[in-house]
C-alpha positions as a LaTeX table, in Angstrom:
\begin{tabular}{lrrr}
\hline
Residue & $x$ (\AA) & $y$ (\AA) & $z$ (\AA) \\
\hline
Ala1 & 95.73 & 108.95 & 78.42 \\
Phe2 & 99.46 & 108.28 & 78.21 \\
Met3 & 99.34 & 106.25 & 75.00 \\
Asn4 & 96.76 & 108.49 & 73.35 \\
Tyr5 & 98.14 & 111.88 & 74.35 \\
Gly6 & 101.74 & 111.25 & 75.48 \\
Val7 & 103.53 & 112.22 & 72.27 \\
Lys8 & 101.62 & 115.48 & 71.85 \\
Ala9 & 101.88 & 116.25 & 75.58 \\
Met10 & 105.66 & 115.89 & 75.41 \\
Glu11 & 105.77 & 118.30 & 72.47 \\
Gln12 & 103.79 & 120.81 & 74.54 \\
Ile13 & 106.14 & 120.41 & 77.49 \\
Arg14 & 109.18 & 120.99 & 75.30 \\
Ser15 & 107.61 & 124.08 & 73.74 \\
His16 & 106.40 & 125.36 & 77.12 \\
Thr17 & 102.81 & 125.52 & 75.93 \\
Asp18 & 99.56 & 124.43 & 77.54 \\
Gly19 & 97.27 & 122.04 & 75.72 \\
Tyr20 & 94.47 & 119.52 & 76.07 \\
Glu21 & 96.83 & 116.57 & 75.71 \\
Leu22 & 99.16 & 117.81 & 78.43 \\
Arg23 & 96.25 & 118.33 & 80.79 \\
Gln24 & 94.94 & 114.83 & 80.11 \\
Val25 & 98.34 & 113.27 & 80.88 \\
Ala26 & 98.71 & 115.35 & 84.05 \\
Leu27 & 95.22 & 114.33 & 85.14 \\
Gly28 & 96.05 & 110.69 & 84.47 \\
Ile29 & 99.13 & 110.94 & 86.68 \\
Ile30 & 97.18 & 112.58 & 89.48 \\
Ile31 & 94.43 & 109.97 & 89.38 \\
Thr32 & 96.54 & 106.83 & 88.97 \\
Ala33 & 99.78 & 107.50 & 90.84 \\
Gly34 & 98.49 & 110.29 & 93.05 \\
Met35 & 95.13 & 108.98 & 94.22 \\
Val36 & 94.13 & 105.43 & 93.32 \\
Ser37 & 97.46 & 103.77 & 94.03 \\
Asn38 & 97.81 & 105.57 & 97.35 \\
Leu39 & 94.33 & 104.52 & 98.44 \\
Thr40 & 95.23 & 100.86 & 97.94 \\
Val41 & 97.69 & 100.44 & 100.76 \\
Asp42 & 98.73 & 97.80 & 103.27 \\
Thr43 & 98.49 & 99.63 & 106.59 \\
Ser44 & 99.78 & 96.89 & 108.86 \\
Pro45 & 102.45 & 98.40 & 111.17 \\
Lys46 & 105.24 & 96.10 & 110.05 \\
Asn47 & 104.38 & 95.94 & 106.38 \\
Glu48 & 103.15 & 99.37 & 105.33 \\
Tyr49 & 103.18 & 99.38 & 101.57 \\
Phe50 & 101.73 & 101.72 & 98.96 \\
Tyr51 & 100.64 & 100.06 & 95.74 \\
Asn52 & 102.00 & 102.81 & 93.52 \\
Asp53 & 105.06 & 100.63 & 93.35 \\
Ser54 & 105.95 & 97.37 & 91.66 \\
Leu55 & 108.83 & 95.47 & 90.10 \\
Ala56 & 109.28 & 98.31 & 87.61 \\
His57 & 110.35 & 100.48 & 90.53 \\
Cys58 & 112.27 & 97.56 & 91.97 \\
Phe59 & 114.30 & 97.61 & 88.77 \\
Tyr60 & 114.93 & 101.33 & 89.26 \\
Tyr61 & 116.13 & 100.85 & 92.84 \\
Gly62 & 118.58 & 98.25 & 91.56 \\
Thr63 & 120.07 & 100.72 & 89.09 \\
Thr64 & 120.85 & 103.22 & 91.87 \\
Val65 & 123.94 & 101.16 & 92.72 \\
Cys66 & 125.09 & 100.84 & 89.11 \\
Pro67 & 127.47 & 103.66 & 88.07 \\
Gly68 & 126.25 & 104.13 & 84.51 \\
Ala69 & 122.51 & 103.64 & 85.00 \\
His70 & 122.46 & 105.71 & 88.17 \\
Lys71 & 122.88 & 108.95 & 86.21 \\
His72 & 119.64 & 108.42 & 84.28 \\
Leu73 & 116.34 & 109.94 & 85.34 \\
His74 & 113.89 & 108.03 & 87.52 \\
Gly75 & 111.17 & 108.06 & 84.84 \\
Glu76 & 113.54 & 106.79 & 82.17 \\
Val77 & 114.60 & 103.79 & 84.21 \\
Val78 & 111.10 & 102.94 & 85.46 \\
Ser79 & 109.83 & 103.00 & 81.87 \\
Leu80 & 112.36 & 100.29 & 81.01 \\
Gly81 & 111.36 & 98.53 & 84.22 \\
Ile82 & 107.79 & 98.33 & 82.91 \\
Leu83 & 109.03 & 96.36 & 79.90 \\
Val84 & 110.98 & 94.07 & 82.24 \\
Leu85 & 107.87 & 93.59 & 84.38 \\
Leu86 & 105.76 & 92.63 & 81.36 \\
Thr87 & 108.47 & 90.24 & 80.18 \\
Leu88 & 108.65 & 88.62 & 83.61 \\
Asp89 & 104.87 & 88.24 & 83.56 \\
Lys90 & 105.07 & 86.73 & 80.05 \\
Gln91 & 102.86 & 89.49 & 78.63 \\
Phe92 & 104.96 & 89.60 & 75.47 \\
Glu93 & 102.28 & 90.91 & 73.11 \\
Arg94 & 101.48 & 93.78 & 75.43 \\
Arg95 & 105.18 & 94.54 & 75.87 \\
Asn96 & 105.80 & 94.54 & 72.13 \\
Ser97 & 102.84 & 96.84 & 71.56 \\
Leu98 & 104.62 & 99.47 & 73.67 \\
Phe99 & 107.78 & 99.51 & 71.53 \\
Pro100 & 106.46 & 101.96 & 68.90 \\
Phe101 & 105.30 & 104.36 & 71.60 \\
Tyr102 & 108.63 & 104.09 & 73.41 \\
His103 & 110.48 & 104.64 & 70.15 \\
Thr104 & 108.46 & 107.77 & 69.36 \\
Met105 & 108.88 & 109.16 & 72.87 \\
Gly106 & 112.59 & 108.37 & 73.00 \\
Leu107 & 112.18 & 106.12 & 76.05 \\
Pro108 & 114.84 & 103.48 & 76.76 \\
Met109 & 114.14 & 99.95 & 75.56 \\
Thr110 & 117.57 & 98.36 & 76.02 \\
Met111 & 120.26 & 98.14 & 78.67 \\
Asp112 & 122.61 & 100.21 & 76.50 \\
Ala113 & 120.08 & 103.03 & 76.52 \\
Ile114 & 120.60 & 103.48 & 80.26 \\
Asp115 & 124.32 & 102.63 & 80.25 \\
Leu116 & 123.75 & 99.30 & 81.98 \\
Pro117 & 126.32 & 96.63 & 81.08 \\
Glu118 & 125.44 & 92.99 & 81.62 \\
Ser119 & 128.25 & 92.77 & 84.16 \\
Asp120 & 126.23 & 95.08 & 86.45 \\
Leu121 & 123.17 & 92.82 & 86.55 \\
Pro122 & 124.21 & 90.83 & 89.65 \\
Thr123 & 124.62 & 94.12 & 91.53 \\
Leu124 & 121.31 & 95.45 & 90.23 \\
Val125 & 119.36 & 92.30 & 91.01 \\
Gly126 & 120.99 & 91.99 & 94.42 \\
Lys127 & 119.78 & 95.48 & 95.34 \\
Ser128 & 116.34 & 94.91 & 93.82 \\
Ser129 & 115.79 & 91.74 & 95.82 \\
Gln130 & 116.30 & 93.68 & 99.06 \\
Met131 & 113.40 & 96.04 & 98.36 \\
Ala132 & 109.89 & 95.58 & 99.79 \\
Asn133 & 108.31 & 95.52 & 96.33 \\
Trp134 & 110.24 & 92.33 & 95.53 \\
Asn135 & 107.78 & 90.41 & 97.71 \\
Tyr136 & 104.58 & 92.18 & 96.60 \\
Val137 & 104.01 & 90.00 & 93.56 \\
Pro138 & 101.34 & 87.40 & 92.67 \\
Thr139 & 103.90 & 84.58 & 92.72 \\
Pro140 & 107.42 & 84.49 & 94.22 \\
Ile141 & 110.28 & 85.27 & 91.85 \\
Thr142 & 113.96 & 84.42 & 91.93 \\
Lys143 & 116.99 & 86.52 & 91.14 \\
Glu144 & 117.64 & 84.30 & 88.14 \\
Gln145 & 114.15 & 84.94 & 86.75 \\
Phe146 & 114.50 & 88.70 & 87.18 \\
Thr147 & 117.91 & 88.67 & 85.52 \\
Gln148 & 116.58 & 86.64 & 82.60 \\
Ala149 & 113.62 & 89.01 & 82.19 \\
Ile150 & 116.03 & 91.94 & 81.86 \\
Leu151 & 118.12 & 90.10 & 79.27 \\
Asp152 & 115.04 & 88.94 & 77.35 \\
Thr153 & 113.64 & 92.47 & 77.27 \\
Asp154 & 116.94 & 93.77 & 75.94 \\
Lys155 & 117.01 & 91.06 & 73.27 \\
Ala156 & 113.41 & 91.68 & 72.19 \\
Ala157 & 113.96 & 95.42 & 71.85 \\
Gly158 & 117.28 & 94.90 & 70.07 \\
Ala159 & 115.60 & 92.61 & 67.55 \\
Leu160 & 113.33 & 95.45 & 66.49 \\
Leu161 & 115.09 & 96.49 & 63.29 \\
Pro162 & 115.38 & 100.22 & 62.57 \\
Asp163 & 113.11 & 99.96 & 59.51 \\
Glu164 & 110.48 & 98.03 & 61.45 \\
Ala165 & 110.64 & 100.47 & 64.35 \\
Ala166 & 110.25 & 103.38 & 61.95 \\
Ala167 & 107.29 & 101.71 & 60.24 \\
Arg168 & 105.57 & 101.03 & 63.53 \\
Thr169 & 106.21 & 104.59 & 64.63 \\
Arg170 & 104.68 & 106.00 & 61.44 \\
Thr171 & 101.63 & 103.77 & 61.86 \\
Leu172 & 101.19 & 104.86 & 65.48 \\
Ala173 & 101.50 & 108.51 & 64.53 \\
Leu174 & 99.01 & 108.08 & 61.70 \\
Leu175 & 96.43 & 106.43 & 63.94 \\
Glu176 & 96.89 & 109.09 & 66.60 \\
Glu177 & 96.41 & 111.85 & 64.03 \\
Trp178 & 93.19 & 110.27 & 62.78 \\
Ser179 & 91.92 & 109.76 & 66.33 \\
Arg180 & 92.15 & 113.51 & 66.97 \\
His181 & 89.60 & 114.14 & 64.24 \\
Leu182 & 87.04 & 111.63 & 65.45 \\
Asp183 & 83.71 & 112.80 & 66.77 \\
Ser184 & 83.81 & 112.40 & 70.55 \\
Ala185 & 80.17 & 111.26 & 70.39 \\
Leu186 & 81.12 & 108.10 & 68.47 \\
Asp187 & 81.05 & 104.86 & 70.43 \\
Ala188 & 84.08 & 102.57 & 70.43 \\
Asp189 & 82.92 & 100.40 & 67.50 \\
Asp190 & 82.03 & 103.37 & 65.29 \\
Ala191 & 85.33 & 105.04 & 66.12 \\
Phe192 & 87.24 & 101.89 & 65.17 \\
Asp193 & 85.33 & 101.60 & 61.90 \\
Thr194 & 86.09 & 105.23 & 61.08 \\
Val195 & 89.82 & 104.80 & 61.64 \\
Arg196 & 89.90 & 101.50 & 59.76 \\
Gly197 & 88.05 & 103.02 & 56.84 \\
Ala198 & 90.46 & 105.95 & 56.63 \\
Phe199 & 93.44 & 103.62 & 56.86 \\
Asn200 & 92.12 & 101.33 & 54.11 \\
Ala201 & 91.40 & 104.33 & 51.90 \\
Gln202 & 94.99 & 105.51 & 52.22 \\
Val203 & 96.30 & 102.01 & 51.44 \\
Arg204 & 94.15 & 101.86 & 48.29 \\
His205 & 95.36 & 105.31 & 47.28 \\
Arg206 & 98.99 & 104.22 & 47.58 \\
Glu207 & 98.30 & 100.98 & 45.67 \\
Asp208 & 96.68 & 102.95 & 42.85 \\
Ala209 & 99.65 & 105.30 & 42.74 \\
Val210 & 102.05 & 102.35 & 42.45 \\
Ser211 & 99.94 & 100.73 & 39.71 \\
Thr212 & 99.83 & 103.99 & 37.75 \\
Ala213 & 103.59 & 104.41 & 38.01 \\
\hline
\end{tabular}
């Protein structure tokens, strides 16, 4: 819901209008963060823990003691924390696939975007390591690994050249626009073929225009 409808939903929020996309995003939040994650909980007296949390939130908690980053909104910082989490988990392809969406939405992808200098990382990581979510991971992590994941995320996002980011953003917007016109009765394969066909047709049209010129 967030990837498919997020851009349009944000436009509706900013224009104070209701819409299908906004309702889908709101429903997704209610189901994932509001219901499912709160039903998966460790109820032991000493270790009560709700699984609507993770290292992405751990990153946020760390920024609360950093003067510059502390002024940024919770959602902004957690969104960057998601990229850090994927980097730490070595899910680089999945992380990179989020960059166009982040770029379109105006979400932070670098430390500079949340006013976080590298000199603040020891403070951030020190705070993060004190949080309960630090230990709710598949395999133990170290402060050095978390620090490196933050730096690697920043480097990967910074390497995304403006032209490349713009191209990816245009492609994402184009695919989203086509998806809105698909018949909801189509199965996944037919839907993919429809989008691919439309995309290829536009490429051929542009190639013909260049050849004619």
